[in-house]
C-alpha atoms as an extended CHARMM CRD file, in Angstrom:
* protein
*
        52  EXT
         1         1  UNK       CA             53.5140000000      -27.9540000000       43.3040000000  PROA      1               0.0000000000
         2         2  UNK       CA             55.4150000000      -24.1940000000       42.1900000000  PROA      2               0.0000000000
         3         3  UNK       CA             52.3850000000      -22.7040000000       43.9630000000  PROA      3               0.0000000000
         4         4  UNK       CA             53.2120000000      -24.3760000000       47.0730000000  PROA      4               0.0000000000
         5         5  UNK       CA             56.4420000000      -23.7030000000       47.0090000000  PROA      5               0.0000000000
         6         6  UNK       CA             56.0720000000      -20.3100000000       46.3700000000  PROA      6               0.0000000000
         7         7  UNK       CA             53.6470000000      -20.1500000000       49.0640000000  PROA      7               0.0000000000
         8         8  UNK       CA             56.0300000000      -21.1740000000       51.7290000000  PROA      8               0.0000000000
         9         9  UNK       CA             58.7240000000      -19.5410000000       50.6860000000  PROA      9               0.0000000000
        10        10  UNK       CA             56.4430000000      -15.9820000000       51.6940000000  PROA      10              0.0000000000
        11        11  UNK       CA             55.6240000000      -17.7060000000       54.6400000000  PROA      11              0.0000000000
        12        12  UNK       CA             58.5700000000      -18.3640000000       55.3030000000  PROA      12              0.0000000000
        13        13  UNK       CA             59.9220000000      -14.9110000000       54.8140000000  PROA      13              0.0000000000
        14        14  UNK       CA             57.4700000000      -13.6350000000       56.7990000000  PROA      14              0.0000000000
        15        15  UNK       CA             57.7230000000      -15.6040000000       59.8770000000  PROA      15              0.0000000000
        16        16  UNK       CA             61.2600000000      -14.6310000000       59.4960000000  PROA      16              0.0000000000
        17        17  UNK       CA             60.7640000000      -10.6080000000       59.8060000000  PROA      17              0.0000000000
        18        18  UNK       CA             58.4960000000      -11.8320000000       62.8110000000  PROA      18              0.0000000000
        19        19  UNK       CA             61.1810000000      -13.4400000000       64.6070000000  PROA      19              0.0000000000
        20        20  UNK       CA             63.4930000000      -10.7010000000       63.5210000000  PROA      20              0.0000000000
        21        21  UNK       CA             61.3560000000       -7.7760000000       65.0030000000  PROA      21              0.0000000000
        22        22  UNK       CA             60.3420000000       -9.5750000000       68.4040000000  PROA      22              0.0000000000
        23        23  UNK       CA             62.9940000000      -10.9150000000       70.8470000000  PROA      23              0.0000000000
        24        24  UNK       CA             62.8730000000      -15.1630000000       70.4320000000  PROA      24              0.0000000000
        25        25  UNK       CA             65.1590000000      -17.1240000000       71.3520000000  PROA      25              0.0000000000
        26        26  UNK       CA             66.9040000000      -19.3490000000       68.4480000000  PROA      26              0.0000000000
        27        27  UNK       CA             65.2020000000      -22.6510000000       70.3080000000  PROA      27              0.0000000000
        28        28  UNK       CA             61.7210000000      -20.8770000000       69.8010000000  PROA      28              0.0000000000
        29        29  UNK       CA             63.1920000000      -20.1620000000       66.7020000000  PROA      29              0.0000000000
        30        30  UNK       CA             63.9210000000      -23.6710000000       65.8480000000  PROA      30              0.0000000000
        31        31  UNK       CA             61.2400000000      -25.0090000000       67.4410000000  PROA      31              0.0000000000
        32        32  UNK       CA             58.5410000000      -22.4090000000       64.8540000000  PROA      32              0.0000000000
        33        33  UNK       CA             61.0640000000      -24.0860000000       61.9280000000  PROA      33              0.0000000000
        34        34  UNK       CA             59.9050000000      -27.0500000000       63.0600000000  PROA      34              0.0000000000
        35        35  UNK       CA             56.2220000000      -27.2890000000       63.2730000000  PROA      35              0.0000000000
        36        36  UNK       CA             55.9550000000      -25.2480000000       60.2880000000  PROA      36              0.0000000000
        37        37  UNK       CA             58.3380000000      -27.6890000000       57.5650000000  PROA      37              0.0000000000
        38        38  UNK       CA             55.7490000000      -30.5320000000       59.2720000000  PROA      38              0.0000000000
        39        39  UNK       CA             52.9390000000      -28.6940000000       58.1890000000  PROA      39              0.0000000000
        40        40  UNK       CA             54.1450000000      -27.7990000000       54.9970000000  PROA      40              0.0000000000
        41        41  UNK       CA             55.1190000000      -31.5720000000       54.6920000000  PROA      41              0.0000000000
        42        42  UNK       CA             51.7420000000      -32.8050000000       55.3960000000  PROA      42              0.0000000000
        43        43  UNK       CA             50.0860000000      -30.6150000000       52.8300000000  PROA      43              0.0000000000
        44        44  UNK       CA             52.5880000000      -31.5000000000       50.0420000000  PROA      44              0.0000000000
        45        45  UNK       CA             52.0750000000      -34.8380000000       50.7260000000  PROA      45              0.0000000000
        46        46  UNK       CA             47.6280000000      -34.8210000000       51.2070000000  PROA      46              0.0000000000
        47        47  UNK       CA             47.9830000000      -32.9960000000       47.9600000000  PROA      47              0.0000000000
        48        48  UNK       CA             50.0710000000      -35.6250000000       46.2740000000  PROA      48              0.0000000000
        49        49  UNK       CA             47.6280000000      -37.9680000000       47.5080000000  PROA      49              0.0000000000
        50        50  UNK       CA             45.4350000000      -36.4670000000       45.9430000000  PROA      50              0.0000000000
        51        51  UNK       CA             46.8320000000      -35.7960000000       42.3600000000  PROA      51              0.0000000000
        52        52  UNK       CA             47.3920000000      -39.8240000000       42.1100000000  PROA      52              0.0000000000
């Protein structure tokens, strides 16, 4: 799980950097963050299911 969390942190930092460099609205930012959270949650659930 630690590996995924650190990758998630790297991705979030990268995307925040890209968002800051462009003129996204706050709605765009929240949509992107919501999508990423959903993506990582599904990845964590899949990995958890495989382990058990």
